[in-house]
Tab-separated table of C-alpha atoms and ligand atoms in Angstrom:
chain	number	residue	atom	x	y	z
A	1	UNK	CA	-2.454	-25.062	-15.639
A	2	UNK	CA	-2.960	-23.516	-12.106
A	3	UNK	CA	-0.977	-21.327	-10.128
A	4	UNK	CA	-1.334	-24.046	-6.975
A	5	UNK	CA	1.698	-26.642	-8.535
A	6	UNK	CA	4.346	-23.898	-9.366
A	7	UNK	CA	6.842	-22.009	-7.396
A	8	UNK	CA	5.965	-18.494	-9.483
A	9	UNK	CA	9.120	-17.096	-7.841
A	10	UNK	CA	11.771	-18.958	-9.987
A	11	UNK	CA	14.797	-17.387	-10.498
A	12	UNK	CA	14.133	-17.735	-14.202
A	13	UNK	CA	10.673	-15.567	-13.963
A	14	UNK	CA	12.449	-13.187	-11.563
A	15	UNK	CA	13.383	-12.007	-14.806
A	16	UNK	CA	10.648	-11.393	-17.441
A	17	UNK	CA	10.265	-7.770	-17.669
A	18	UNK	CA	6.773	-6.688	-17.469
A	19	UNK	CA	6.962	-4.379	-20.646
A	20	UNK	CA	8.406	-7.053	-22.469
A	21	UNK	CA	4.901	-9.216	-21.402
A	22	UNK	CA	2.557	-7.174	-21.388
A	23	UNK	CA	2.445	-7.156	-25.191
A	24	UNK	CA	1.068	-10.768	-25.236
A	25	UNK	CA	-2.601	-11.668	-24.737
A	26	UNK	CA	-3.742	-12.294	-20.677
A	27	UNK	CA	-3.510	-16.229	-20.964
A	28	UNK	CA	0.300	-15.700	-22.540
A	29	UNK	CA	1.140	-13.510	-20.106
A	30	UNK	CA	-0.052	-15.580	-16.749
A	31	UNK	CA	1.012	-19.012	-18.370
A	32	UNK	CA	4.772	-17.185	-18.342
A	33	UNK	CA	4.198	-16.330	-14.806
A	34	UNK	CA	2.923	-20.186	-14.275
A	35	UNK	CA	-0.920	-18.487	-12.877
A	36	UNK	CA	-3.479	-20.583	-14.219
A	37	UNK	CA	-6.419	-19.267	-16.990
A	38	UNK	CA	-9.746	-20.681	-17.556
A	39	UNK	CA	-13.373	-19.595	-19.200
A	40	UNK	CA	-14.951	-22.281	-17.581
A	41	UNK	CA	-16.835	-21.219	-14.075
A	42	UNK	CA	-15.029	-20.694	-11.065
A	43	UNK	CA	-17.026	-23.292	-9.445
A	44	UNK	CA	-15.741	-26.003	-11.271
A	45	UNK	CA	-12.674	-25.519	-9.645
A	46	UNK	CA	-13.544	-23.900	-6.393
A	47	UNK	CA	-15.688	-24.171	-3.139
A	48	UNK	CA	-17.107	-20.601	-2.703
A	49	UNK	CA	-17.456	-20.146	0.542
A	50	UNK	CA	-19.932	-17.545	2.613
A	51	UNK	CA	-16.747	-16.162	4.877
A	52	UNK	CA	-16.135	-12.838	3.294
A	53	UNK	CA	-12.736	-11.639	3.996
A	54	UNK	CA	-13.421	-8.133	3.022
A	55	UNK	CA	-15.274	-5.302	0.799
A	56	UNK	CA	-13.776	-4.063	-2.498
A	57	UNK	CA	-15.289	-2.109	-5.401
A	58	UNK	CA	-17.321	-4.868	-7.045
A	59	UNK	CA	-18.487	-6.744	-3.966
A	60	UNK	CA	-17.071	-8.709	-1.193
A	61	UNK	CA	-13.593	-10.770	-1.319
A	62	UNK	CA	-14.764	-14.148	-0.036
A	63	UNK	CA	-12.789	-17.546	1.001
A	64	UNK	CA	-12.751	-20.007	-1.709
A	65	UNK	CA	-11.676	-24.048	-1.221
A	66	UNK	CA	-9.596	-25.907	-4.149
A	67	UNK	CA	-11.715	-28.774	-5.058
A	68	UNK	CA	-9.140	-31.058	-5.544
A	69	UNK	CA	-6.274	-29.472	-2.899
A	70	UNK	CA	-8.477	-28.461	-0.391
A	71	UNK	CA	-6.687	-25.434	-0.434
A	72	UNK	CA	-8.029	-21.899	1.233
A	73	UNK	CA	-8.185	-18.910	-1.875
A	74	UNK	CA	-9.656	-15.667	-1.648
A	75	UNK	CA	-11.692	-14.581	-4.802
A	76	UNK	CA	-11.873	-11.234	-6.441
A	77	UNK	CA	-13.974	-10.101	-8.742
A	78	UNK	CA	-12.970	-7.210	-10.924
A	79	UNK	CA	-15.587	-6.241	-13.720
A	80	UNK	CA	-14.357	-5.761	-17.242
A	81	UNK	CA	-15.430	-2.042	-17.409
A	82	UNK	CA	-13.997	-0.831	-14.274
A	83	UNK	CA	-10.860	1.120	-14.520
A	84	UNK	CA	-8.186	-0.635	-17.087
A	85	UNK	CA	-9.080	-4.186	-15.616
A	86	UNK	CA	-6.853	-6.224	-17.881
A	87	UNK	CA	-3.725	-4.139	-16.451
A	88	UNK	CA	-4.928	-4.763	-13.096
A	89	UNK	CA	-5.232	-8.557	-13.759
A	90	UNK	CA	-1.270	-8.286	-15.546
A	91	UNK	CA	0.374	-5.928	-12.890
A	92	UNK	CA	-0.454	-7.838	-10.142
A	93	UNK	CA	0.243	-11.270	-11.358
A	94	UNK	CA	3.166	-10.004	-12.683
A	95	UNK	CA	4.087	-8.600	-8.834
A	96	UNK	CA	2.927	-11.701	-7.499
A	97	UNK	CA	6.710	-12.920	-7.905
A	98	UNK	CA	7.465	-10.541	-5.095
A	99	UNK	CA	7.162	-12.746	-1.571
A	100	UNK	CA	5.610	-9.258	-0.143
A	101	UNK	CA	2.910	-8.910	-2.920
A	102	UNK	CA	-0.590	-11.109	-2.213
A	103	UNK	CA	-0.317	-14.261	-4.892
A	104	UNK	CA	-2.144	-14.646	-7.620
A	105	UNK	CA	-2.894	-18.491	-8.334
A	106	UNK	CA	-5.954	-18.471	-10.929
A	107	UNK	CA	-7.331	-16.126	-13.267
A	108	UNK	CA	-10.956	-16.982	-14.615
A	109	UNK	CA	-13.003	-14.842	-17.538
A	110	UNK	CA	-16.125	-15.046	-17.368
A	111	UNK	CA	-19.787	-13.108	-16.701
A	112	UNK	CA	-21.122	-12.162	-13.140
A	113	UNK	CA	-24.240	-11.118	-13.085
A	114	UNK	CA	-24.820	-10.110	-16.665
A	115	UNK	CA	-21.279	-8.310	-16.408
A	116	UNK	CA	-18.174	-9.525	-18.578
A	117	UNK	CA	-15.535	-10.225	-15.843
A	118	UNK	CA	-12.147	-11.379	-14.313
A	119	UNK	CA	-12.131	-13.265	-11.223
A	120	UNK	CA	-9.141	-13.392	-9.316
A	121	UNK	CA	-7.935	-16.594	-6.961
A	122	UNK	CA	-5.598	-15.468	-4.846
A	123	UNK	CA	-3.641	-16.924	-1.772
A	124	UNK	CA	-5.600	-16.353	1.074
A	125	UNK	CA	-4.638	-13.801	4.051
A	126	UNK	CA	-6.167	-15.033	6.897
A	127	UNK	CA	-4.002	-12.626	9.102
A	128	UNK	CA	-6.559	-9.424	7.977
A	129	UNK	CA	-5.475	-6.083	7.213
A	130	UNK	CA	-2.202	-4.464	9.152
A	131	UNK	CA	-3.831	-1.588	11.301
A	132	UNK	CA	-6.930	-3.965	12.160
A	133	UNK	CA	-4.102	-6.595	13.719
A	134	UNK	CA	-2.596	-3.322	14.978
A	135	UNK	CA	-5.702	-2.281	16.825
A	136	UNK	CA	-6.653	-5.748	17.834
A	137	UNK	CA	-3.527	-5.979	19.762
A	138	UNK	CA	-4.220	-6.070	23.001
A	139	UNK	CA	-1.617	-8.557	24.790
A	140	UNK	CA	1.442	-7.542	23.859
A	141	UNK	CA	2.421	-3.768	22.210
A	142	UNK	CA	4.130	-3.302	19.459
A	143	UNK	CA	7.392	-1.989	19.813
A	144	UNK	CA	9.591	0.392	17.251
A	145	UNK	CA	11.442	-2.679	15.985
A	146	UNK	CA	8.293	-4.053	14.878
A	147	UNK	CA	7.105	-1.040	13.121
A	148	UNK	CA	10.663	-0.887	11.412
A	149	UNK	CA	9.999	-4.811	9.848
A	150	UNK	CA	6.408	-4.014	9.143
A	151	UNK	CA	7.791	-0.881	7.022
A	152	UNK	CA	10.944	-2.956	5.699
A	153	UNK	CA	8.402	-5.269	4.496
A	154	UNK	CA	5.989	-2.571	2.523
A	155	UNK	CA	9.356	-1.018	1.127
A	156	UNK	CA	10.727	-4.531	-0.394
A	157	UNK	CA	7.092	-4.509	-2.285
A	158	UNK	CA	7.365	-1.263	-3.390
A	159	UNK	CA	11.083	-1.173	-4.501
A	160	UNK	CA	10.790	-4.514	-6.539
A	161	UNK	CA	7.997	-2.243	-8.470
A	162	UNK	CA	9.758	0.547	-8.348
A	163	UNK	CA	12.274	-1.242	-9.567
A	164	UNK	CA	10.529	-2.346	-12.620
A	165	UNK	CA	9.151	1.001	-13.469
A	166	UNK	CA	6.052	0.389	-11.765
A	167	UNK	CA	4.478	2.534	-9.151
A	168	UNK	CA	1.365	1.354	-7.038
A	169	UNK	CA	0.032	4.554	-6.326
A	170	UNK	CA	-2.993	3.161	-3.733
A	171	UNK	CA	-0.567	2.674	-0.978
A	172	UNK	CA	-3.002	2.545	2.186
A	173	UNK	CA	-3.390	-0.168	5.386
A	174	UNK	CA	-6.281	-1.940	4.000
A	175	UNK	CA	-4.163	-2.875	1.228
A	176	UNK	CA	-1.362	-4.222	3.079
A	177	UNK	CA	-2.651	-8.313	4.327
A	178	UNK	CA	-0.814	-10.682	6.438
A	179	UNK	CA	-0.388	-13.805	5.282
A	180	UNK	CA	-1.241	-15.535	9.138
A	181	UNK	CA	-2.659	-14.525	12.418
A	182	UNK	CA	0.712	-13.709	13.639
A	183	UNK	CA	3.232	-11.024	14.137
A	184	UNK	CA	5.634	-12.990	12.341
A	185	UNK	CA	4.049	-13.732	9.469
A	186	UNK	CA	4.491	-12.064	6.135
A	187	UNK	CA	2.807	-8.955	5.493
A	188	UNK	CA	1.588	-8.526	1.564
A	189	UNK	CA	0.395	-5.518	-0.509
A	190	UNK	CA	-1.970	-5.966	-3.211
A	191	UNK	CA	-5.298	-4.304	-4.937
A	192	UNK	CA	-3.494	-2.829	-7.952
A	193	UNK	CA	-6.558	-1.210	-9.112
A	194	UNK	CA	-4.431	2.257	-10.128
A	195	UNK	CA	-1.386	0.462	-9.989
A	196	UNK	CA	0.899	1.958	-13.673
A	197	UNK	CA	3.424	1.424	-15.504
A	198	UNK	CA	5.627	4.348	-15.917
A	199	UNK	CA	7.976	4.135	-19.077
A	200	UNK	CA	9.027	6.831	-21.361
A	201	UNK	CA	6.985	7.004	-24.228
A	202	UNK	CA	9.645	5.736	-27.429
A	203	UNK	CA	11.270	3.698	-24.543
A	204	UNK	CA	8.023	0.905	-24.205
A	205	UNK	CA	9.532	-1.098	-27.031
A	206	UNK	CA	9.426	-4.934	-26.192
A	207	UNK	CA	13.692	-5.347	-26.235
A	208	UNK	CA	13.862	-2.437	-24.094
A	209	UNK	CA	14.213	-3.366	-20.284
A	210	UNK	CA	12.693	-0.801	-17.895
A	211	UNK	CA	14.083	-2.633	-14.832
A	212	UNK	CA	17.681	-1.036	-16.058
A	213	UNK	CA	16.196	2.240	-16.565
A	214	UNK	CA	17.865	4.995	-14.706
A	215	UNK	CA	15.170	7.160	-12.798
A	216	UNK	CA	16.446	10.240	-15.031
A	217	UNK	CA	15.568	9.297	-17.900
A	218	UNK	CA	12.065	9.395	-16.489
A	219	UNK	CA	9.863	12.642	-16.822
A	220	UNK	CA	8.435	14.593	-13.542
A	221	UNK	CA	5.361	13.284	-14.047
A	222	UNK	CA	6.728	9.728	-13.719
A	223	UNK	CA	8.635	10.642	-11.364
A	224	UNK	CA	6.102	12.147	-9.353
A	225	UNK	CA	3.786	9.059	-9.343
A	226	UNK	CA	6.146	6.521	-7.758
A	227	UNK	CA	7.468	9.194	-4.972
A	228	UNK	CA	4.024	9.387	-4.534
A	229	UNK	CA	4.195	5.660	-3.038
A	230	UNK	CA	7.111	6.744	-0.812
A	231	UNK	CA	4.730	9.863	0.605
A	232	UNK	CA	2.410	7.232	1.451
A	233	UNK	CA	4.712	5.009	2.958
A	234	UNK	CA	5.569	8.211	5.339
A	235	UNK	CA	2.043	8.358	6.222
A	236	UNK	CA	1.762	5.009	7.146
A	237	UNK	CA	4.830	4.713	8.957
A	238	UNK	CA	3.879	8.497	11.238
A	239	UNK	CA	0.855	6.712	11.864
A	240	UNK	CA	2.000	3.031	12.596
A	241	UNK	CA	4.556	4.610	15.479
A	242	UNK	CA	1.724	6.412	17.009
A	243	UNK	CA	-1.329	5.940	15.885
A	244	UNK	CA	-3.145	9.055	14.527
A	245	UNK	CA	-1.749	10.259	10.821
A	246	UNK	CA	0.672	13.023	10.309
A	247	UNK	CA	-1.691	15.587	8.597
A	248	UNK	CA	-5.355	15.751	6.753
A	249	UNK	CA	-6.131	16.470	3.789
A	250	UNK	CA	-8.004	19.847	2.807
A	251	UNK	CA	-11.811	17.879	1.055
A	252	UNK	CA	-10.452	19.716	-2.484
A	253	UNK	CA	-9.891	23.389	-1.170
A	254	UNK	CA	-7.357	25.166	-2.549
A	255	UNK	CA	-4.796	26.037	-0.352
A	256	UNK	CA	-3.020	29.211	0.388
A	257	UNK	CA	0.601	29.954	-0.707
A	258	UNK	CA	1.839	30.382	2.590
A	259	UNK	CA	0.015	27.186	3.476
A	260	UNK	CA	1.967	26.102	0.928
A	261	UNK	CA	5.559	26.869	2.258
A	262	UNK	CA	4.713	25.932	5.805
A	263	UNK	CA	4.142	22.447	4.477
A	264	UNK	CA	7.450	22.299	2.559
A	265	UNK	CA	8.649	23.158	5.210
A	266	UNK	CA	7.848	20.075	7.290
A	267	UNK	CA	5.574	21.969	9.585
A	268	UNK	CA	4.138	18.756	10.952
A	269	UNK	CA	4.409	18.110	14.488
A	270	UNK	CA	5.779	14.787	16.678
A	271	UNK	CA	3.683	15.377	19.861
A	272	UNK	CA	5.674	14.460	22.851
A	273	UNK	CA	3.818	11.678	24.585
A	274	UNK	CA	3.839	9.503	21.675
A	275	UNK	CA	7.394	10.657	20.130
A	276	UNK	CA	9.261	11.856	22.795
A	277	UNK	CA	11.038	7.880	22.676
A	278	UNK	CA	10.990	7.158	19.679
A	279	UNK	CA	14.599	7.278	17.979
A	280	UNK	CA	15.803	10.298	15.985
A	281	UNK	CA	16.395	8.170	12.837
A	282	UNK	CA	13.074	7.029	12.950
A	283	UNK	CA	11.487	10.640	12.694
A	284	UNK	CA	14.257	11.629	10.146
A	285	UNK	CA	13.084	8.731	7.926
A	286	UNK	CA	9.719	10.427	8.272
A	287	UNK	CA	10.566	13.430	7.188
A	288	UNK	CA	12.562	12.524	4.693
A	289	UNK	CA	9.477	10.399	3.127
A	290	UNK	CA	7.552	13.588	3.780
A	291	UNK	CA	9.040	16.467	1.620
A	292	UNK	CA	6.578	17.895	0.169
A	293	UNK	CA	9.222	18.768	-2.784
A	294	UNK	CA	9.120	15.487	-5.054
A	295	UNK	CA	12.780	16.373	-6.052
A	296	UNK	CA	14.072	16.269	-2.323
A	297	UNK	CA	12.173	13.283	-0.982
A	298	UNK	CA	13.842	10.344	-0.961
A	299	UNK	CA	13.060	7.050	-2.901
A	300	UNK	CA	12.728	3.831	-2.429
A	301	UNK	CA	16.342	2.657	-3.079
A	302	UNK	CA	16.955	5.115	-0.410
A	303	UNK	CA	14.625	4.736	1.992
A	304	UNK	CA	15.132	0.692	2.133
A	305	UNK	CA	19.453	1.364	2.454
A	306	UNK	CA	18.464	3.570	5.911
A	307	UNK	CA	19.874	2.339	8.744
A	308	UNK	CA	16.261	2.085	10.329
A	309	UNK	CA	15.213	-0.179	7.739
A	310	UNK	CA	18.436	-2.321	6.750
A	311	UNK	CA	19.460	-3.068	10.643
A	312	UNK	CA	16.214	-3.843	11.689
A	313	UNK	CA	18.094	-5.937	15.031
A	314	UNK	CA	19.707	-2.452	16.178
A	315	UNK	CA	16.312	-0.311	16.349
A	316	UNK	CA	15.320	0.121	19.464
A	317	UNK	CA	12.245	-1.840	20.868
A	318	UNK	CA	10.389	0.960	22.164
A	319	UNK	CA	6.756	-0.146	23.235
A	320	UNK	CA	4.516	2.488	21.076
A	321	UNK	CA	1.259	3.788	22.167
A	322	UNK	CA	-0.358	3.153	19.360
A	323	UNK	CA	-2.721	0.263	19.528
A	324	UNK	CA	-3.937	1.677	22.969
A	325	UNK	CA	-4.629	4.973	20.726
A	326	UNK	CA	-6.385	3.466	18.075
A	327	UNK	CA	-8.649	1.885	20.483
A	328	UNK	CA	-9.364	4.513	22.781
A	329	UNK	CA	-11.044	6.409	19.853
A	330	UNK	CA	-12.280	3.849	17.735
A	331	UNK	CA	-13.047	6.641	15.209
A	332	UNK	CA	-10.120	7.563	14.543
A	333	UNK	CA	-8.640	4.902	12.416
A	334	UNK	CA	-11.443	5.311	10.484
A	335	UNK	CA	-11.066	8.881	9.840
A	336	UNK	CA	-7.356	8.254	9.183
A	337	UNK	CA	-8.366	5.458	6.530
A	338	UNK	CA	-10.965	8.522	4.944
A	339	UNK	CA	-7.972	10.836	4.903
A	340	UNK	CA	-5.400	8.663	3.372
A	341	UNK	CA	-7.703	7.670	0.983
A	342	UNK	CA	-8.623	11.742	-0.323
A	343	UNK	CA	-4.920	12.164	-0.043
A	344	UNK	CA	-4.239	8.946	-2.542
A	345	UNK	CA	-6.972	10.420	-4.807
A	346	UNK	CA	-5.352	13.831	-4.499
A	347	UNK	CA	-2.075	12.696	-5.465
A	348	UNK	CA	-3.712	10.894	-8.257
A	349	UNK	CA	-5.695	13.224	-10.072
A	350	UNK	CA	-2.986	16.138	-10.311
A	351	UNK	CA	0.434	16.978	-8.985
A	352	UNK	CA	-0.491	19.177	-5.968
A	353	UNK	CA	-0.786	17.801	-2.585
A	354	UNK	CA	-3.352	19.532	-0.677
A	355	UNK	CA	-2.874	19.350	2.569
A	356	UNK	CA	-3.209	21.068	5.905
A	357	UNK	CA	-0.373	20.985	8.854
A	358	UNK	CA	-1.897	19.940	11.946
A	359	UNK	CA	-1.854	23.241	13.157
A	360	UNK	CA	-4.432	24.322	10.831
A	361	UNK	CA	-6.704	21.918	10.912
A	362	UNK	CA	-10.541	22.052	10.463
A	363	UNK	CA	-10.367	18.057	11.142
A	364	UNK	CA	-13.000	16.844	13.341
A	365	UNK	CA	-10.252	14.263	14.896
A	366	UNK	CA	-7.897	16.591	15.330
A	367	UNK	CA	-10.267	19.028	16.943
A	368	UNK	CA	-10.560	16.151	19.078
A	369	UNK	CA	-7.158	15.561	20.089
A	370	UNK	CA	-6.628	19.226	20.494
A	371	UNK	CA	-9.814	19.100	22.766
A	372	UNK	CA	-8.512	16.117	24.571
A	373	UNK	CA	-5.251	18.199	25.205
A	374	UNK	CA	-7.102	21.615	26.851
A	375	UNK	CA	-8.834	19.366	28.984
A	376	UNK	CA	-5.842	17.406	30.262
A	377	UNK	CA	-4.622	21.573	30.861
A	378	UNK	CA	-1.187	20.762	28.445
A	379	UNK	CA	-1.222	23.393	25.238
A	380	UNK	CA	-0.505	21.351	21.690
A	381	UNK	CA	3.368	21.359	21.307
A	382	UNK	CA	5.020	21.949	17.901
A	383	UNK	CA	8.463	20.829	17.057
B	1	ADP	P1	-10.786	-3.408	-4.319
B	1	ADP	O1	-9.692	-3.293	-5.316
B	1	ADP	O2	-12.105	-3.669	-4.978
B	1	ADP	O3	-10.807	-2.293	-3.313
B	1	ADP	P2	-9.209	-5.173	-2.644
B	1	ADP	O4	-8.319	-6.012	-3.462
B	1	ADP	O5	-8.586	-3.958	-2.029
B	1	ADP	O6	-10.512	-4.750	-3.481
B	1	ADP	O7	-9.863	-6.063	-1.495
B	1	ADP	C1	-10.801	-5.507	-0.574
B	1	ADP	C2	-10.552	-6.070	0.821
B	1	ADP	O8	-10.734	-7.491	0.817
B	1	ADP	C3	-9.140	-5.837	1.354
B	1	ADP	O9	-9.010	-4.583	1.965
B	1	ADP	C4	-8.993	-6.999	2.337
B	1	ADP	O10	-9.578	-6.673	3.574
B	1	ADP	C5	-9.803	-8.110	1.683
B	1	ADP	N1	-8.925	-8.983	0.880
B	1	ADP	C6	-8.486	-8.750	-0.374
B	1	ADP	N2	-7.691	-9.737	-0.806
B	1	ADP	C7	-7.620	-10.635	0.183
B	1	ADP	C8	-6.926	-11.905	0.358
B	1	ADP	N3	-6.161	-12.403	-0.619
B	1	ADP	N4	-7.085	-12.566	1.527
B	1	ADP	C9	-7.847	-12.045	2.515
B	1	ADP	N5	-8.514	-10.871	2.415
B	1	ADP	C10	-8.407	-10.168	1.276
């Protein structure tokens, strides 16, 4: 069976609790979710193409045609010893019922070059990756209403995993795909390479059902990782309104206790020429997302019932500045991409964010900006 026939987002399958699933074997599991499973090679199946979409861990993602559909797919393929592959290849068809989650239509096991492997058909996102459409924009500029759909959008992935006791925890632009070359078209997360499940241990039985779970009966540590995804929505949202990302992270130093309290303090700035119209509940949102204290920040639940992101129609639509600022320094959305992505690993690895206010900064891009700023004779504002 292949994922291509079926509607995977019955309302029937809406319901299968990952916990419950993830007990049976891989072909079990995606037959429930209607994917389809096969040992036979891809090729058999599929076209490969040489149009490489993008770059991930083991190699490129590349456009794939359904030999008998003539359907576009994008394969994956995700080696058998790299991180815990199988729950990779589970979470994500599992979140493939989400219409904001990237579709997983075929799952093949087989070898690639001398390596034991999964490879992953999924639907294909011709639209690219969010902040390269961002950048690429060059007609028309986005507006505040747009960033509050693109972020409504992000938050209805991550709350129907959050939902399910699930937290992503690799939240980051390149992972978030549009579906067409259009504004209007769907934007999707998906690489769920350190995605985890995060039920209490003596709760993972299979008749329990996490998606009723109460968020206190989780641990801090639980806790901790799927607030982590709403830190990382903040990020992307402070940088999707103007452009350059909120604050850097410190490359592993240690930092110093009063460091420490600034930052809990929301010492983070909204520079005036990029904020100064943008709408009060837009930068509350923000700094909501961005307490540093995991036990103050807001969650999902919370974050998608703000009025920024439940009246989409009433926020205001502000042009932003920041495509033209993401192309005036082309190396800056780079260096934002390297600093979300120590951040992630940060946030991974332990529960102490390490990172630096703008203020105090060693960053070569902010050094930049602040540059750019002595030159233009204005001193960098705080607020
Ligand atoms: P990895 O887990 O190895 O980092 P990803 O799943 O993040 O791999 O994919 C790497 C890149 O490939 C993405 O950032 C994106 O640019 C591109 N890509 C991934 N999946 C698709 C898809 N379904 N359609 C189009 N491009 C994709």
């Amino acid at each position: 069976m292949s994922g291509w026939g079926m509607d995977q987002r019955s309302a029937n399958q809406q319901n299968i609790q990952f916990n419950h699933l993830s007990q049976k074997d891989l072909p079990t599991f995606l037959q429930a979710l209607g994917i389809g499973f096969s040992k036979n090679t891809v090729t058999e199946d599929y076209q490969l193409t040489r149009e490489k979409l993008g770059t991930g861990i083991n190699g490129s993602v590349v456009k794939v045609i359904h030999r008998q559909t003539g359907a576009e797919g994008a394969l994956k393929i995700i080696i058998k010893e790299s991180r815990n592959s199988e729950l990779e290849v589970k979470l994500h068809a599992y979140a493939s019922q989400c219409e904001n989650v990237v579709r997983i239509l075929d799952v093949y096991e087989n070898i690639y070059r001398q390596r034991p492997c999964y490879l992953l058909i999924m639907e294909c996102m011709p639209g690219g990756e969010l902040f390269d459409r961002i950048q690429n924009t060059t007609q028309t500029k986005i507006t505040e209403r747009d960033a509050a759909d693109i972020m409504r959008q992000i938050g209805n992935a991550v709350m129907f995993l959050h939902r399910r006791n699930i937290a992503h925890r690799d939240l980051k632009p390149e992972n978030l795909l549009y579906s067409e070359r259009n504004f209007q078209s769907l934007l999707k997360l998906t690489d769920f390479g350190f995605a985890k499940e995060v039920t209490q241990k003596g709760l993972e039985t299979p008749c329990f059902t996490p998606y009723y779970a109460a968020p206190e009966v989780l641990n801090e540590k639980q806790r901790y990782d799927m607030s982590c995804d709403v830190w990382s929505m903040g990020v992307i949202m402070y940088v999707l309104l103007c452009g350059y990302p909120p604050f850097y992270s410190d490359h592993g130093f240690s930092i110093s206790p009063g460091m420490k309290k600034r930052i809990r303090q929301g010492e983070y700035t909204f520079p005036d020429k990029e904020w100064k119209n943008i709408s009060l509940t837009a930068k509350d949102l923000i700094k909501r997302m961005l307490t540093v204290d995991v036990n103050k920040r807001i969650d999902i639940y919370e974050f998608m019932n703000s009025p920024w992101v439940a009246n989409v129609r009433e926020v205001p639509s502000t042009p932003l500045f920041t495509s033209a600022n993401m192309m005036e320094d082309p190396d800056c959305y780079r260096e934002t991409q390297r600093e979300m992505e120590s951040a992630l690993q940060t946030m991974r690895v332990d529960n102490k964010v390490k990172i630096r206010d703008v203020k105090h900064s060693k960053n070569r891009l902010i050094e930049r900006r602040k540059q750019k700023k002595m030159e233009a004779g204005a001193a960098p504002q705080q607020k």
